[in-house]
mmCIF file of C-alpha atoms in Angstrom:
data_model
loop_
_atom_site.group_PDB
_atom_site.id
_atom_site.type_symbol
_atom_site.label_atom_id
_atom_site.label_comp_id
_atom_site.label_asym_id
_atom_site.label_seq_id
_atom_site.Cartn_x
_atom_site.Cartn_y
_atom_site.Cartn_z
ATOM 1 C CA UNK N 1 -17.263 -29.026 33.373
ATOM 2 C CA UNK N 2 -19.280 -26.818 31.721
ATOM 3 C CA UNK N 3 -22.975 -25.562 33.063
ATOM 4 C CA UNK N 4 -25.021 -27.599 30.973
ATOM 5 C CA UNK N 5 -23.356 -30.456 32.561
ATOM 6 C CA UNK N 6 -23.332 -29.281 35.784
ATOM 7 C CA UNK N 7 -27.174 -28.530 35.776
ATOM 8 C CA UNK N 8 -27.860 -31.903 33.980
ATOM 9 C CA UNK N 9 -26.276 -33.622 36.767
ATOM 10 C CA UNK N 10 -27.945 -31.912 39.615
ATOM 11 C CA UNK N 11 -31.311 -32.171 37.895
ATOM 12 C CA UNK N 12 -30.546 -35.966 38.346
ATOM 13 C CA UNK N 13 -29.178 -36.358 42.016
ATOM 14 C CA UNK N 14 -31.627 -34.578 43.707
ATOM 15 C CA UNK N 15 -34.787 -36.432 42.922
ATOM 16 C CA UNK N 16 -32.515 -39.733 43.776
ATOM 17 C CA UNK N 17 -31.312 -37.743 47.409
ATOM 18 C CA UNK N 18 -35.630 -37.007 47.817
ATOM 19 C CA UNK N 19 -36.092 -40.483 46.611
ATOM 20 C CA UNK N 20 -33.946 -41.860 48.873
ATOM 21 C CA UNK N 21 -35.379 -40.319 52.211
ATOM 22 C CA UNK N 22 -39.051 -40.996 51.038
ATOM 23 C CA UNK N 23 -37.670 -44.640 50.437
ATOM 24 C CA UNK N 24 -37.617 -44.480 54.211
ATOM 25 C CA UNK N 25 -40.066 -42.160 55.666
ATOM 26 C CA UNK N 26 -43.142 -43.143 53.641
ATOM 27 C CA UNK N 27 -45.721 -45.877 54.624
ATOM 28 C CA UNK N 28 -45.580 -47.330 50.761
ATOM 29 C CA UNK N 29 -42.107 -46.525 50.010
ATOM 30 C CA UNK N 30 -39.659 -48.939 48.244
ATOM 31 C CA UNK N 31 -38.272 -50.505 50.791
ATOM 32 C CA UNK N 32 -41.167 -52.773 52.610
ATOM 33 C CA UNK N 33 -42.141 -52.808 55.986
ATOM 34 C CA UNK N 34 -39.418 -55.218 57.159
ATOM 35 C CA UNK N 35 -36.760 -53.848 55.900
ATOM 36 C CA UNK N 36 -37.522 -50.302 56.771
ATOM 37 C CA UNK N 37 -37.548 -51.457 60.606
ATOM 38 C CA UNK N 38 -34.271 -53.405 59.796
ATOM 39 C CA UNK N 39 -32.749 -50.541 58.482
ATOM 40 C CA UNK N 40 -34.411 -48.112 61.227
ATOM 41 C CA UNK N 41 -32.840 -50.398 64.401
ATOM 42 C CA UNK N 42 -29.616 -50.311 62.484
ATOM 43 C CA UNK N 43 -29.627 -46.872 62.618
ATOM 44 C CA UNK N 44 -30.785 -46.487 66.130
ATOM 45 C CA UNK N 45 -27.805 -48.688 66.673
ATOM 46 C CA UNK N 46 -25.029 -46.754 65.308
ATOM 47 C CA UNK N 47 -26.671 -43.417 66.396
ATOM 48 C CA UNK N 48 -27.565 -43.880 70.181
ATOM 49 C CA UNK N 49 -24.058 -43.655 71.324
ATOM 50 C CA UNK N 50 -23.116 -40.445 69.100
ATOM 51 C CA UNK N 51 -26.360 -38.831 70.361
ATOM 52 C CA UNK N 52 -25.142 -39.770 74.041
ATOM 53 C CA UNK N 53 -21.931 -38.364 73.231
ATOM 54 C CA UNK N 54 -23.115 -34.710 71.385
ATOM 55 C CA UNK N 55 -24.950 -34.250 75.113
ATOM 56 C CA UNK N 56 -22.012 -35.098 77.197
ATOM 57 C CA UNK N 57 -20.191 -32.507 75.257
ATOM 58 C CA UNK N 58 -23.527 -30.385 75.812
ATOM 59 C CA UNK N 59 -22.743 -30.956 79.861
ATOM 60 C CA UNK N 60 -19.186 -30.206 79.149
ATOM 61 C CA UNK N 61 -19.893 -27.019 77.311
ATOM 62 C CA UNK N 62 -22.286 -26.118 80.506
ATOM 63 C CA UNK N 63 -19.801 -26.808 83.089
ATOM 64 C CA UNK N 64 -16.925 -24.701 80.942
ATOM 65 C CA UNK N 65 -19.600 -21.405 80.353
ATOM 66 C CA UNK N 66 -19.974 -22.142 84.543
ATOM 67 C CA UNK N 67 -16.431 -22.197 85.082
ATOM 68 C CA UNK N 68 -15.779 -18.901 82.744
ATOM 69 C CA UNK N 69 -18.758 -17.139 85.035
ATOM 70 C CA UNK N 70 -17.206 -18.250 88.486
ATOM 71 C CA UNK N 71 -13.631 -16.421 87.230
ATOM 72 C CA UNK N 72 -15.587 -13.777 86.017
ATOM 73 C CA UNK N 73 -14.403 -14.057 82.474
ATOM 74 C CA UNK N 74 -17.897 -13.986 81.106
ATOM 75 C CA UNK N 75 -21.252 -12.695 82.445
ATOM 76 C CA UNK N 76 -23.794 -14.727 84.177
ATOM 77 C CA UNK N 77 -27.475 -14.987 83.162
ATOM 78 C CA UNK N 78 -29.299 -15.446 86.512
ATOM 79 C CA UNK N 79 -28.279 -19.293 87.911
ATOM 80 C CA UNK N 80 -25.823 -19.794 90.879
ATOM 81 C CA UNK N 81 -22.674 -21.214 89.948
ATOM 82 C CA UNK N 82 -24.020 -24.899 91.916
ATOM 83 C CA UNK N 83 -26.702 -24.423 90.020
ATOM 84 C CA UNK N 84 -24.827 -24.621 86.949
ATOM 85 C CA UNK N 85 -22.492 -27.167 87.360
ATOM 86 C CA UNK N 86 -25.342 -29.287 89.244
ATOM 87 C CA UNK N 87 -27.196 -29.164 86.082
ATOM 88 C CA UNK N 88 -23.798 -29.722 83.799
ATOM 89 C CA UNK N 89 -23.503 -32.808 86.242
ATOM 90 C CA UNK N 90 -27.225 -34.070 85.766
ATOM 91 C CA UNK N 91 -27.160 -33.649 81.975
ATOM 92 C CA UNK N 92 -23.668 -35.802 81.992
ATOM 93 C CA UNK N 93 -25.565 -38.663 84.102
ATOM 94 C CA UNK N 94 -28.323 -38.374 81.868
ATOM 95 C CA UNK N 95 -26.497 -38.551 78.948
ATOM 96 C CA UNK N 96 -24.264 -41.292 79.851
ATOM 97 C CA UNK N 97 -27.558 -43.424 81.284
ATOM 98 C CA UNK N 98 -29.209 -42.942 77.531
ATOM 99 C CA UNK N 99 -26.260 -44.527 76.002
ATOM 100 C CA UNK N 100 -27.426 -47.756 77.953
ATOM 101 C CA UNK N 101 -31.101 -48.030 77.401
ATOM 102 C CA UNK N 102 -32.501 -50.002 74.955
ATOM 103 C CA UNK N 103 -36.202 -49.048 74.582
ATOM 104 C CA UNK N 104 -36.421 -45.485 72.731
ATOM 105 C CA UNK N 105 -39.461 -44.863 74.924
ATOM 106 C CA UNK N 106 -37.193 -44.764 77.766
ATOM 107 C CA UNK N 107 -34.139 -42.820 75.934
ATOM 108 C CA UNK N 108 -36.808 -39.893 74.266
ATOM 109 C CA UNK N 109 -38.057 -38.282 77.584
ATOM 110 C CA UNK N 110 -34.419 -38.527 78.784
ATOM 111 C CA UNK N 111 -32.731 -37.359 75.989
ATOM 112 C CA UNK N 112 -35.821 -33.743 75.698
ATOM 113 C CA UNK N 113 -34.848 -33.211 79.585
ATOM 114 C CA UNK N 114 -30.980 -33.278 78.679
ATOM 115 C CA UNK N 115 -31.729 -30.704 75.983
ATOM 116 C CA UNK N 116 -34.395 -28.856 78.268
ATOM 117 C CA UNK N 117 -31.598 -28.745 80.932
ATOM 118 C CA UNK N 118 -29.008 -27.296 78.454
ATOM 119 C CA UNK N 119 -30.973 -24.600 76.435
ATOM 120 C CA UNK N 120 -32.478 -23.480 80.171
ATOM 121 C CA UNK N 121 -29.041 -22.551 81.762
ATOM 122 C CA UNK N 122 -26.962 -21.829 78.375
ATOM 123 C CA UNK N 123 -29.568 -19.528 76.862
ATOM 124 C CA UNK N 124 -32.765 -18.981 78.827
ATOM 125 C CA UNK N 125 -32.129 -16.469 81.753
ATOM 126 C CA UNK N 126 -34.951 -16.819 84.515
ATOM 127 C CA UNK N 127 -37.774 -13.595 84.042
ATOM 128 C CA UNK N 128 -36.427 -10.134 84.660
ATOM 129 C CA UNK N 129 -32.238 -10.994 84.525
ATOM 130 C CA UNK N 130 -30.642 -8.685 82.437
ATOM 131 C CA UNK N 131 -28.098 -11.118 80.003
ATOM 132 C CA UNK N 132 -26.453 -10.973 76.512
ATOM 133 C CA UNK N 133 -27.836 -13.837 74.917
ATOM 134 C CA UNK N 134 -26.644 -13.930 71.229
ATOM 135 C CA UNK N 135 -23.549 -15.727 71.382
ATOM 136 C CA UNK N 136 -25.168 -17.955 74.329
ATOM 137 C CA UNK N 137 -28.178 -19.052 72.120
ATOM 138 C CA UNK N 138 -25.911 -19.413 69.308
ATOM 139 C CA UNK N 139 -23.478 -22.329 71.679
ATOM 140 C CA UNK N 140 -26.827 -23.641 72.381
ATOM 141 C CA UNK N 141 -27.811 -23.935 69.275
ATOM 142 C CA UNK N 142 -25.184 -26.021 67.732
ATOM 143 C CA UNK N 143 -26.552 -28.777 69.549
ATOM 144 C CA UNK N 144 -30.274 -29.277 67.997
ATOM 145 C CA UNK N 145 -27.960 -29.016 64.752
ATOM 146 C CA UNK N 146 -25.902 -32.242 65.450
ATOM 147 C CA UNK N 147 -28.928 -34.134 67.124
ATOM 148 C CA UNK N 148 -31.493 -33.628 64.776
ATOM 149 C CA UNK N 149 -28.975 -35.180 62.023
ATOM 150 C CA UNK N 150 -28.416 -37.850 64.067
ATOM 151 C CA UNK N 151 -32.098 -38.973 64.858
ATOM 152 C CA UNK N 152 -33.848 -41.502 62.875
ATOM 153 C CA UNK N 153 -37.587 -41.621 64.687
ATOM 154 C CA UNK N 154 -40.171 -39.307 63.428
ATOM 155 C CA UNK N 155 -41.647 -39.102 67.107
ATOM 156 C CA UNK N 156 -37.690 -38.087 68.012
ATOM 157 C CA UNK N 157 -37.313 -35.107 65.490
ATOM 158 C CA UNK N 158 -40.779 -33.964 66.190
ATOM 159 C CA UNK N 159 -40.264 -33.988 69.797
ATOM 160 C CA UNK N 160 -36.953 -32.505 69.389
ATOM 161 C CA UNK N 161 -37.985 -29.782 67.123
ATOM 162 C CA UNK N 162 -41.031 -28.453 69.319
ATOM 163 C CA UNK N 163 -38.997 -28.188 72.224
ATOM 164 C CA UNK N 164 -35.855 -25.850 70.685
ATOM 165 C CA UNK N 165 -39.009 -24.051 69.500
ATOM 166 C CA UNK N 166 -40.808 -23.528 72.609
ATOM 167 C CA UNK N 167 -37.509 -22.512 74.719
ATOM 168 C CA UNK N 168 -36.595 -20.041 71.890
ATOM 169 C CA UNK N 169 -40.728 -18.338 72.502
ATOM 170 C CA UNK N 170 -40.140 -18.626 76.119
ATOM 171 C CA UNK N 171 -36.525 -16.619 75.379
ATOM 172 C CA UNK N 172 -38.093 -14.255 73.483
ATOM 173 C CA UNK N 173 -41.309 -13.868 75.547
ATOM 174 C CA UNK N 174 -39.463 -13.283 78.815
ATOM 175 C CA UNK N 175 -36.335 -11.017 77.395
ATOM 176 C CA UNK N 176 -37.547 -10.285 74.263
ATOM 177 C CA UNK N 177 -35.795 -10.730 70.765
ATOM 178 C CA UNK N 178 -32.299 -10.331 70.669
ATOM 179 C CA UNK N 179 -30.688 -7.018 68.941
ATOM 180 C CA UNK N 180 -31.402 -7.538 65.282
ATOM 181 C CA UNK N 181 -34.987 -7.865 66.372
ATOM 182 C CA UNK N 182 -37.652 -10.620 66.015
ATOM 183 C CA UNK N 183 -37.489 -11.164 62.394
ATOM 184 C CA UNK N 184 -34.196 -11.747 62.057
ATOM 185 C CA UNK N 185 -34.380 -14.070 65.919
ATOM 186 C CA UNK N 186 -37.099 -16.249 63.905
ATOM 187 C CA UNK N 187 -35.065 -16.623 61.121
ATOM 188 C CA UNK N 188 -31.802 -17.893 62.917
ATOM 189 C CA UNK N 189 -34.279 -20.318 64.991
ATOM 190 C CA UNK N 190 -35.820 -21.938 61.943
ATOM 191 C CA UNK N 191 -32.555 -22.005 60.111
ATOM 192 C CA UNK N 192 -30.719 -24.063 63.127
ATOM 193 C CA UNK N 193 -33.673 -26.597 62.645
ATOM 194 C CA UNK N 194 -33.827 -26.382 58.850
ATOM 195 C CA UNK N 195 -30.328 -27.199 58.788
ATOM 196 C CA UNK N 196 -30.662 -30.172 61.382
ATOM 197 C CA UNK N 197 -33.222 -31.744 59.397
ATOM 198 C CA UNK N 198 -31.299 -31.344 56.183
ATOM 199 C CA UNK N 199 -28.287 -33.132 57.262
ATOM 200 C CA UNK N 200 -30.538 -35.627 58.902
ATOM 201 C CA UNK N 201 -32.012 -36.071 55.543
ATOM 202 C CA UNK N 202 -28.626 -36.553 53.835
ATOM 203 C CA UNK N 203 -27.662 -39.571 56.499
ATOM 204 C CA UNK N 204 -30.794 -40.857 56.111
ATOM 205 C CA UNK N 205 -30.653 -40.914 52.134
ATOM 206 C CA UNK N 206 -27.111 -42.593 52.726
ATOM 207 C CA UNK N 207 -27.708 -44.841 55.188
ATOM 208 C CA UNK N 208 -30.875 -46.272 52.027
ATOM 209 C CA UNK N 209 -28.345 -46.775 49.640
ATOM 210 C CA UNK N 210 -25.857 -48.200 51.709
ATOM 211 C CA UNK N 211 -28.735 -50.788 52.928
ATOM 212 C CA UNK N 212 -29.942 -51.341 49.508
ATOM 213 C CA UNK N 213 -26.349 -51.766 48.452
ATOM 214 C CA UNK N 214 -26.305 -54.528 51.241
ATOM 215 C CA UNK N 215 -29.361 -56.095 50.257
ATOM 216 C CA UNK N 216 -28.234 -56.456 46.791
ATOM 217 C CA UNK N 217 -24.776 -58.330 47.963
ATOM 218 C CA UNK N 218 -27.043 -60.210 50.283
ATOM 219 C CA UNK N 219 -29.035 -61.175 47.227
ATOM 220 C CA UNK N 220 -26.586 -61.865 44.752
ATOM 221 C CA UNK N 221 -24.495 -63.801 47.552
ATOM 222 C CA UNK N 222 -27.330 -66.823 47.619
ATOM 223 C CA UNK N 223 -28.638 -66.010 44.436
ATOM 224 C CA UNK N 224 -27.960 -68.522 41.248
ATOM 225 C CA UNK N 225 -27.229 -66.227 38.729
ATOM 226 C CA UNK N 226 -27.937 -68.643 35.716
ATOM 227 C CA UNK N 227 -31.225 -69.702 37.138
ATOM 228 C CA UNK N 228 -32.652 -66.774 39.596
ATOM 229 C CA UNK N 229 -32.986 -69.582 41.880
ATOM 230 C CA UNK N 230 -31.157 -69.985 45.681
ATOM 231 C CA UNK N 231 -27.633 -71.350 45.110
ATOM 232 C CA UNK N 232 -26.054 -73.778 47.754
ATOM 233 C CA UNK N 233 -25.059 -70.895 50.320
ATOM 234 C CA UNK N 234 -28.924 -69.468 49.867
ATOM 235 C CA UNK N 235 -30.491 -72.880 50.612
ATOM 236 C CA UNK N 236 -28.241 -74.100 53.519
ATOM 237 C CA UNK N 237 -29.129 -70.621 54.765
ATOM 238 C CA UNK N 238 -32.932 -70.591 54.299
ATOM 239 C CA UNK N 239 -33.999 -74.388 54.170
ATOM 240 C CA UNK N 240 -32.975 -75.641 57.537
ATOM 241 C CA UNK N 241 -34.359 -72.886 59.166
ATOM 242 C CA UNK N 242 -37.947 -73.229 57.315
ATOM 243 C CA UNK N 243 -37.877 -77.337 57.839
ATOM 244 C CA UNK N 244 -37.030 -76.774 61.316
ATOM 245 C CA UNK N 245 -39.928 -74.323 61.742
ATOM 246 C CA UNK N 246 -41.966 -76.658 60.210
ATOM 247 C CA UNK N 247 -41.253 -79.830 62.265
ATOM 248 C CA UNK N 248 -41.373 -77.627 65.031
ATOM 249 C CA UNK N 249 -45.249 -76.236 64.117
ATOM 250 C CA UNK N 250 -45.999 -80.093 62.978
ATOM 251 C CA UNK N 251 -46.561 -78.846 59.211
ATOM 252 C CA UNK N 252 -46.286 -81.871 56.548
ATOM 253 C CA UNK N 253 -42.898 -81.403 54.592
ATOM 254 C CA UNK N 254 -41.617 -82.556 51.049
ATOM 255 C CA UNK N 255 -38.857 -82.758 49.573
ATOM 256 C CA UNK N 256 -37.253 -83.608 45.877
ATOM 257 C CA UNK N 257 -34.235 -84.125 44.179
ATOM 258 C CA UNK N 258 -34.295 -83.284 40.647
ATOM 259 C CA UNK N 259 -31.469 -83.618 37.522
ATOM 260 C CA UNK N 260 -31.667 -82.993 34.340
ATOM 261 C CA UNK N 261 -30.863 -86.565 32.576
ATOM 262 C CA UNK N 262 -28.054 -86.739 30.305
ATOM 263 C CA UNK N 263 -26.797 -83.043 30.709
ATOM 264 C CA UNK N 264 -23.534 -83.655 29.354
ATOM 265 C CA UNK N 265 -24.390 -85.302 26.317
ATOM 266 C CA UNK N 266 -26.601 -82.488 25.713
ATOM 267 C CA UNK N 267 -23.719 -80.057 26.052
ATOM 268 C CA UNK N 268 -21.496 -82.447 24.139
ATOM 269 C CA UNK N 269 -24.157 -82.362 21.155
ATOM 270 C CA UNK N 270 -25.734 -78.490 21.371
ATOM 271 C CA UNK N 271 -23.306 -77.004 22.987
ATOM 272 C CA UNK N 272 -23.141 -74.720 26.357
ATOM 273 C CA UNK N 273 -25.440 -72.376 25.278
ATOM 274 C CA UNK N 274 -28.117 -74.792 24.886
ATOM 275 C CA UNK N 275 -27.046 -76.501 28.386
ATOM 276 C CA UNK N 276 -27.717 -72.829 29.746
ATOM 277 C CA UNK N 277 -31.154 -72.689 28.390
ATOM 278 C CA UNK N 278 -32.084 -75.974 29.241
ATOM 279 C CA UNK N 279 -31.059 -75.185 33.100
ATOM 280 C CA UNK N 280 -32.582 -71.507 32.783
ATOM 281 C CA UNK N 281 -35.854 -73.597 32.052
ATOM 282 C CA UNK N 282 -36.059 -75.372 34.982
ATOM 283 C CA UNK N 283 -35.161 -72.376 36.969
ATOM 284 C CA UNK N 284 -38.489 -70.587 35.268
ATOM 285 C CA UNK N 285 -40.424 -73.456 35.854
ATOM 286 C CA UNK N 286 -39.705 -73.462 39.356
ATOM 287 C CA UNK N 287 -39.658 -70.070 39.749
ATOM 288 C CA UNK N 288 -43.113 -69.437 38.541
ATOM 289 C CA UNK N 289 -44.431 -71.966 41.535
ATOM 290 C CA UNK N 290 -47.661 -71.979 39.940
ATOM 291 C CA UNK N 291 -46.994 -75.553 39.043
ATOM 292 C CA UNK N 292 -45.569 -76.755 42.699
ATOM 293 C CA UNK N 293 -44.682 -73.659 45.167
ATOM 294 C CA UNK N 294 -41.698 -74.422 47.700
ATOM 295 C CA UNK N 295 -38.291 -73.371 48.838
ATOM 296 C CA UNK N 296 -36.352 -73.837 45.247
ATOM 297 C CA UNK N 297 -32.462 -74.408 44.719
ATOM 298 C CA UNK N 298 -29.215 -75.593 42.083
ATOM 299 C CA UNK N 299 -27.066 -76.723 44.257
ATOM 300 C CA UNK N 300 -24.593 -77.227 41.072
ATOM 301 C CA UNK N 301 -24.604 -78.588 37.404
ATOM 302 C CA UNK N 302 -27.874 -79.665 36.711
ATOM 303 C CA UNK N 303 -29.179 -81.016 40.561
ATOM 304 C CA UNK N 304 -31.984 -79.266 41.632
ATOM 305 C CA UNK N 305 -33.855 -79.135 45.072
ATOM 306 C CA UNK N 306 -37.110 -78.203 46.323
ATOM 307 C CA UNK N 307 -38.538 -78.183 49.730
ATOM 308 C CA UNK N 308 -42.533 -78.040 49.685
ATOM 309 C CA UNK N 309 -44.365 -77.496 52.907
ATOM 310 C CA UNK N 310 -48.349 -78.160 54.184
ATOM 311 C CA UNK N 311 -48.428 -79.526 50.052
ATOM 312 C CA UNK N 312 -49.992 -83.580 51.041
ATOM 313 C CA UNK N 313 -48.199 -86.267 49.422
ATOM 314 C CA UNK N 314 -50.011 -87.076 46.757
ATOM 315 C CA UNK N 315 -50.422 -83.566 45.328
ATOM 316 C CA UNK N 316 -46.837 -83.033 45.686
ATOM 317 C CA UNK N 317 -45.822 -86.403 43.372
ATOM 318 C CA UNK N 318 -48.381 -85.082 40.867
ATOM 319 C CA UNK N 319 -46.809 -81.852 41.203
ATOM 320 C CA UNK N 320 -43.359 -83.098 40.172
ATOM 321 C CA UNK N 321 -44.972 -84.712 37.408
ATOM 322 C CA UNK N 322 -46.306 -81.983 35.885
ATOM 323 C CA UNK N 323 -43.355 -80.591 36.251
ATOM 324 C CA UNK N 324 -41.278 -82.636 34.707
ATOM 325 C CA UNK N 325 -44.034 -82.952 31.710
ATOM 326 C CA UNK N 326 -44.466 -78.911 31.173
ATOM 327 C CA UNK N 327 -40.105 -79.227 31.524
ATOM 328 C CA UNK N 328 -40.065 -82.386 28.610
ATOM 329 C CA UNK N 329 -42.393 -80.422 26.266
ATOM 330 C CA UNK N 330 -40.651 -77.143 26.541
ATOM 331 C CA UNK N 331 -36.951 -79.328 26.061
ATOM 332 C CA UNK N 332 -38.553 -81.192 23.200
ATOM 333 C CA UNK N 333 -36.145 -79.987 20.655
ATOM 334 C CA UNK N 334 -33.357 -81.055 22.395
ATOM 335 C CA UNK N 335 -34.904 -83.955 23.898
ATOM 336 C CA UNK N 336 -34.073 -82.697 27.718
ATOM 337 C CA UNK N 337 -35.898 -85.292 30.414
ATOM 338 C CA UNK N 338 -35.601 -84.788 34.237
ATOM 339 C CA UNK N 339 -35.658 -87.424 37.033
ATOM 340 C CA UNK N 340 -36.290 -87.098 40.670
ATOM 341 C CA UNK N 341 -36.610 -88.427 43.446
ATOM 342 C CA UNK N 342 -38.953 -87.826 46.059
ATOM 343 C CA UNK N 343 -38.639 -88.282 49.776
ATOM 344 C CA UNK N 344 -41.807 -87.180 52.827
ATOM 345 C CA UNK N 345 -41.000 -86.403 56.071
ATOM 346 C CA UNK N 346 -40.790 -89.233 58.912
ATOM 347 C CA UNK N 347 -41.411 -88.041 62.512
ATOM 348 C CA UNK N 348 -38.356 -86.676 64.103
ATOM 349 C CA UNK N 349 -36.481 -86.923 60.682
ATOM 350 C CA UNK N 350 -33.748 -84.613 60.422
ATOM 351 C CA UNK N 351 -33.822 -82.085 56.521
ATOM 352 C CA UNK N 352 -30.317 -83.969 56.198
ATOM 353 C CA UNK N 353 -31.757 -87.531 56.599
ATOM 354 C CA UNK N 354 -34.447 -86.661 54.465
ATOM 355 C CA UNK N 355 -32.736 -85.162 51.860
ATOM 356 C CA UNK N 356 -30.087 -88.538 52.066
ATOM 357 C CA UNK N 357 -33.559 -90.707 51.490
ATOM 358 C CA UNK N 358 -34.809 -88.098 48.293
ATOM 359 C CA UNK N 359 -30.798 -88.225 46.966
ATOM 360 C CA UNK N 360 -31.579 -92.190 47.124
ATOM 361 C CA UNK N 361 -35.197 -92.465 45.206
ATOM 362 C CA UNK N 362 -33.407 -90.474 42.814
ATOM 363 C CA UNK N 363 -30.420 -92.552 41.788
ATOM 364 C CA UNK N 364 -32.755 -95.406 41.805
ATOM 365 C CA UNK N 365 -34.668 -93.023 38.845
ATOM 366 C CA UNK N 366 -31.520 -93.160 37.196
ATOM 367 C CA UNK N 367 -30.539 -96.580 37.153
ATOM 368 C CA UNK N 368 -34.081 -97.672 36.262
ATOM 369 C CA UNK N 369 -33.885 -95.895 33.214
ATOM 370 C CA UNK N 370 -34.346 -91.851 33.808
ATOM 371 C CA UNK N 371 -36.974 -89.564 33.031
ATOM 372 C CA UNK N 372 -39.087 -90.502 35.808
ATOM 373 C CA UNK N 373 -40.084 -89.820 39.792
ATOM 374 C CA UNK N 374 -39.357 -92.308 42.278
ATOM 375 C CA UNK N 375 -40.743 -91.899 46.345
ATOM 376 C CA UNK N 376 -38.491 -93.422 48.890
ATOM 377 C CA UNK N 377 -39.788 -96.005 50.903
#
């Protein structure tokens, strides 16, 4: 590859990688409200016991650097050896106990004393003990690395971030930077974090496209592709759930069979192309809602369904007539009608009874002659 190419493509993946994490982060991003929570509990999810997991090894770590001190195969920094391993024991329990809880308001203040616990008696020496602390801050240090990538709460990182930065003032306050002096302490400090937030940047900007990837299965899974409307799977998925909601809230409810009349013939005579635009009418129609708004479906060929609710009776049979006028002018070429039949909810009535009543009116449409709306009694 040469370096035009090379340049070219990185000029194009970042902005999609900052994209990506603003797609999450900001209050107006692309993803709405809804989904960013969605996607935000997911994470949570899949995280919680990983974070759990990077702090039991913390606790391990601590109760191996205890070990090494009791044999006397690496210097102390101030703490008893029960000290140690009592703390290496707490920040296990602690740990382990996180993994469990569900509210994050619970998990945060238990997950900053885990870390508190860990950077105190891996790095931070009580006043006046005399301790190497280079390679002791650096062990510590691994860990804001792995948690910070893992986090997905602002209040989380932020929390996490002012806490590895006030242990690493109180290190340097009470022993002073380490050999390569203050600038170059600062720098490794802000560099552990930098590089924590990066990676958590990276999983974030993955974990968008992999839920926009999802959504976009999601929506092509109940999605008509001809029409834009729902297809069968989309409105056995979203129709019973709405009609029951409505019953339940004592909402009026409407709903219509509708089929284009002679479809085949029209096929037979204009061929599929015109039988595609004919059904890609309807769909628009429909679509646009500004003639009757409601939960829309093909359920296959040319049957249609639409589910209207709080829309009164009588508005909703005008509706359907306008709609199948503005449908018969736009068809006029190929002389496309539609019939339907019509069916309003009965107390207690079931979305499957009243969709067997609205199936009914509408092969009565048909066999008194088509192009026309029929109620059910």
């Amino acid at each position: 590859m040469n370096p035009k190419s090379s340049d070219h493509r990185v000029a194009w993946e970042a902005p999609a990688f900052a994209n990506d994490i603003l797609a999450f982060w900001r209050p107006r991003g692309t993803l709405s409200r809804a989904e960013r929570e969605e996607l935000l509990r997911a994470q949570v999810a899949a995280t919680r016991p990983v974070i759990s997991g990077v702090l039991c090894g913390g606790a391990v770590l601590l109760a191996l650097v205890g070990a090494l001190e009791a044999l006397g195969w690496v210097p102390g920094i101030g703490y008893p050896g029960w000290a140690v391993l009592l703390a290496a024991l707490a920040t296990g329990a602690g740990a382990l106990l996180m993994g469990r809880l569900r509210d994050w308001r619970a998990r945060l203040p238990l997950m900053l004393a885990c870390i508190a616990v860990l950077g105190v008696f891996l790095s931070l020496p009580p006043p006046g003990a005399s301790a190497p602390l280079t390679l002791r801050a650096g062990l510590f240090h691994l860990l804001p690395i792995a948690l910070l990538a893992l986090m997905a709460r602002r209040t989380a990182l932020a929390c996490t971030v002012a806490l590895v930065l006030a242990l690493a003032l109180l290190r340097a306050h009470w022993h002073g930077a380490p050999g390569g002096g203050p600038a170059l302490y600062w720098l490794y400090v802000l560099t552990t974090l930098a590089f924590g937030l990066l990676l958590g940047g990276y999983r974030v900007a993955f974990a968008v496209q992999m839920y926009r990837a999802r959504l976009r299965l999601r929506e092509q899974a109940i999605t008509d592709a001809l029409t834009g409307l729902l297809n069968r799977a989309g409105w056995n998925r979203e129709a019973p759930a709405r009609h029951a909601e409505a019953v339940r809230d004592g909402r009026g409810l409407s709903v219509a069979f509708l089929d284009v009349d002679r479809f085949k013939s029209i096929n037979d005579r204009h061929g599929h192309e015109a039988g595609d635009r004919v059904l890609q009418t309807l769909g628009t129609l429909l679509r646009g809602r500004e003639i009757l708004p409601g939960t829309c479906a093909r359920l296959g060929g040319e049957e249609f369904v639409l589910l209207a609710i709080d829309t009164p009776p009588v508005e909703f049979e005008a509706g359907i007539e306008r709609l199948r006028a503005r449908f018969r002018d736009a068809m006029l070429p190929l002389q496309a009608t539609l019939s339907a039949g019509i069916a309003h909810h009965r107390p207690g009535e079931t979305l499957a009874a009243q969709l067997r009543r609205a199936d009914a009116a509408l092969y009565r449409a048909k066999a008194a002659g088509r192009d026309r709306a029929l109620v059910s009694d």
